[in-house]
């Protein structure tokens, strides 16, 4: 069975979010490989808005702090979370260039709508998962992240149409 590892889905689909600006209204039936630079910018803005809507400061800080557990430093998890929550939350402060076109494989047959649907559903699942995680969570609790996305049909479909963009096992 395919295992899309939710963290890989979200990171792959969200890596271009931080500095995207521009309009909206890109045709959702258009293939990702056919996007103009202006349409890529529009998709980036829509993705950024989606990320901001589903991943507030608490979710982002939990994601950052639980990495301390995953990387073998659980004693630093609480302090990392506290520092993160105390800092002003400005997702645009870590802006980088949005270049979705550099990430899309040439053989990708997925549409803009399929991309955005998978991304939004993955963000919803991740935010829900993070809501139940604390620094006292075990590695077993965290390992649930690896399989939680097997029920996101839109991402399974997207991975079939756009091989290589999402990590498949």
Short mmCIF file of C-alpha atoms in Angstrom, two decimals:
data_model
loop_
_atom_site.label_atom_id
_atom_site.label_comp_id
_atom_site.label_asym_id
_atom_site.label_seq_id
_atom_site.Cartn_x
_atom_site.Cartn_y
_atom_site.Cartn_z
CA UNK A 1 0.00 0.00 0.00
CA UNK A 2 1.21 3.51 -0.74
CA UNK A 3 2.35 5.55 2.19
CA UNK A 4 2.53 9.24 1.38
CA UNK A 5 4.05 10.37 4.69
CA UNK A 6 1.98 13.44 5.55
CA UNK A 7 4.97 15.52 6.47
CA UNK A 8 6.40 14.98 2.98
CA UNK A 9 3.06 15.87 1.39
CA UNK A 10 2.73 19.10 3.31
CA UNK A 11 6.37 20.07 2.91
CA UNK A 12 6.38 19.26 -0.79
CA UNK A 13 3.15 21.09 -1.46
CA UNK A 14 3.83 23.98 0.90
CA UNK A 15 7.49 24.66 0.27
CA UNK A 16 6.63 27.45 -2.13
CA UNK A 17 4.15 29.23 0.17
CA UNK A 18 6.11 31.85 2.02
CA UNK A 19 6.55 34.74 -0.38
CA UNK A 20 3.97 34.21 -3.00
CA UNK A 21 1.95 37.20 -3.93
CA UNK A 22 -0.44 38.01 -6.70
CA UNK A 23 -3.94 37.54 -7.88
CA UNK A 24 -6.35 34.66 -7.89
CA UNK A 25 -8.66 32.98 -10.33
CA UNK A 26 -6.38 30.51 -12.07
CA UNK A 27 -8.41 27.90 -13.93
CA UNK A 28 -8.55 24.86 -11.63
CA UNK A 29 -8.81 22.50 -14.59
CA UNK A 30 -5.49 23.65 -16.06
CA UNK A 31 -2.55 21.23 -15.82
CA UNK A 32 0.21 22.30 -13.45
CA UNK A 33 2.75 21.90 -16.24
CA UNK A 34 0.89 24.49 -18.35
CA UNK A 35 0.96 27.37 -15.85
CA UNK A 36 2.37 30.76 -16.78
CA UNK A 37 4.59 32.65 -14.33
CA UNK A 38 1.62 34.84 -13.35
CA UNK A 39 -0.56 31.78 -12.75
CA UNK A 40 2.17 30.19 -10.61
CA UNK A 41 2.21 33.36 -8.54
CA UNK A 42 -1.57 33.19 -8.19
CA UNK A 43 -1.43 29.53 -7.10
CA UNK A 44 1.27 30.43 -4.61
CA UNK A 45 -0.93 33.12 -3.07
CA UNK A 46 -3.86 30.74 -2.82
CA UNK A 47 -1.60 28.12 -1.22
CA UNK A 48 -0.22 30.67 1.22
CA UNK A 49 -3.74 31.73 2.21
CA UNK A 50 -4.69 28.08 2.73
CA UNK A 51 -1.60 27.45 4.86
CA UNK A 52 -2.29 30.55 6.97
CA UNK A 53 -5.93 29.51 7.46
CA UNK A 54 -5.11 25.99 8.68
CA UNK A 55 -1.71 26.33 10.33
CA UNK A 56 -1.81 29.07 12.96
CA UNK A 57 0.98 29.88 15.38
CA UNK A 58 0.16 27.05 17.77
CA UNK A 59 0.25 24.41 15.03
CA UNK A 60 3.47 25.79 13.57
CA UNK A 61 5.11 25.94 17.02
CA UNK A 62 4.01 22.39 17.81
CA UNK A 63 5.43 21.16 14.51
CA UNK A 64 8.75 22.89 15.19
CA UNK A 65 8.96 21.74 18.81
CA UNK A 66 8.07 18.10 18.20
CA UNK A 67 11.01 17.95 15.83
CA UNK A 68 13.09 18.11 19.00
CA UNK A 69 11.54 14.77 20.00
CA UNK A 70 12.05 13.30 16.55
CA UNK A 71 15.70 14.37 16.49
CA UNK A 72 16.44 12.92 19.91
CA UNK A 73 16.31 16.08 22.05
CA UNK A 74 12.95 15.75 23.84
CA UNK A 75 14.24 17.81 26.77
CA UNK A 76 14.34 20.86 24.45
CA UNK A 77 10.78 20.46 23.16
CA UNK A 78 9.03 22.53 25.86
CA UNK A 79 11.51 25.40 25.68
CA UNK A 80 11.33 25.44 21.87
CA UNK A 81 7.53 25.56 22.00
CA UNK A 82 7.55 28.34 24.63
CA UNK A 83 10.04 30.42 22.63
CA UNK A 84 8.08 29.94 19.45
CA UNK A 85 4.76 30.91 21.06
CA UNK A 86 6.36 34.01 22.65
CA UNK A 87 7.69 35.23 19.32
CA UNK A 88 5.51 37.41 17.08
CA UNK A 89 3.79 35.22 14.51
CA UNK A 90 4.32 36.52 11.00
CA UNK A 91 4.40 33.75 8.39
CA UNK A 92 5.47 36.24 5.73
CA UNK A 93 8.61 37.13 7.73
CA UNK A 94 10.32 33.99 6.47
CA UNK A 95 9.46 34.71 2.86
CA UNK A 96 11.36 33.11 0.03
CA UNK A 97 10.78 32.96 -3.68
CA UNK A 98 7.90 30.94 -4.93
CA UNK A 99 8.93 28.75 -7.80
CA UNK A 100 6.39 25.97 -8.17
CA UNK A 101 7.37 25.56 -11.82
CA UNK A 102 10.81 24.26 -10.75
CA UNK A 103 9.17 21.52 -8.65
CA UNK A 104 6.61 20.11 -11.09
CA UNK A 105 7.83 17.02 -12.99
CA UNK A 106 7.41 17.26 -16.77
CA UNK A 107 5.19 14.16 -16.82
CA UNK A 108 2.76 15.58 -14.23
CA UNK A 109 -0.85 15.32 -15.40
CA UNK A 110 -2.45 16.83 -12.28
CA UNK A 111 -4.54 19.97 -12.42
CA UNK A 112 -4.42 23.09 -10.30
CA UNK A 113 -7.63 21.97 -8.58
CA UNK A 114 -6.20 18.56 -7.72
CA UNK A 115 -3.05 20.18 -6.32
CA UNK A 116 -4.99 22.62 -4.15
CA UNK A 117 -7.47 19.98 -2.95
CA UNK A 118 -4.69 17.64 -1.84
CA UNK A 119 -2.81 20.47 -0.17
CA UNK A 120 -5.83 21.71 1.75
CA UNK A 121 -6.90 18.25 2.90
CA UNK A 122 -3.33 17.43 3.99
CA UNK A 123 -3.12 20.69 5.96
CA UNK A 124 -6.43 19.94 7.68
CA UNK A 125 -5.24 16.46 8.67
CA UNK A 126 -1.88 17.79 9.87
CA UNK A 127 -3.45 20.61 11.92
CA UNK A 128 -5.86 18.13 13.50
CA UNK A 129 -3.00 15.76 14.32
CA UNK A 130 -0.92 18.55 15.85
CA UNK A 131 -3.87 19.53 18.05
CA UNK A 132 -3.43 16.26 19.95
CA UNK A 133 0.38 16.35 20.22
CA UNK A 134 2.38 17.72 23.14
CA UNK A 135 6.01 17.60 24.17
CA UNK A 136 5.16 14.62 26.34
CA UNK A 137 3.97 12.66 23.31
CA UNK A 138 5.92 9.51 22.59
CA UNK A 139 7.73 8.59 19.41
CA UNK A 140 4.93 6.07 18.89
CA UNK A 141 2.42 8.95 18.97
CA UNK A 142 4.52 10.90 16.48
CA UNK A 143 4.96 7.89 14.21
CA UNK A 144 1.23 8.04 13.49
CA UNK A 145 2.10 10.98 11.21
CA UNK A 146 3.65 8.51 8.76
CA UNK A 147 0.38 6.73 8.02
CA UNK A 148 -2.35 9.22 8.88
CA UNK A 149 -2.62 10.43 5.31
CA UNK A 150 -3.43 7.08 3.74
CA UNK A 151 -7.08 8.08 3.78
CA UNK A 152 -6.58 11.35 1.90
CA UNK A 153 -7.88 10.14 -1.42
CA UNK A 154 -7.21 13.44 -3.16
CA UNK A 155 -3.49 13.12 -2.34
CA UNK A 156 -3.37 9.50 -3.46
CA UNK A 157 -4.98 10.57 -6.74
CA UNK A 158 -2.60 13.54 -7.06
CA UNK A 159 0.44 11.30 -6.49
CA UNK A 160 -0.75 9.01 -9.31
CA UNK A 161 -1.05 11.92 -11.73
CA UNK A 162 2.09 13.73 -10.65
CA UNK A 163 4.68 11.08 -9.78
CA UNK A 164 7.78 12.32 -8.07
CA UNK A 165 6.32 15.46 -6.47
CA UNK A 166 5.10 13.54 -3.42
CA UNK A 167 7.26 10.91 -1.76
CA UNK A 168 5.74 7.46 -2.17
CA UNK A 169 6.85 4.31 -0.34
#
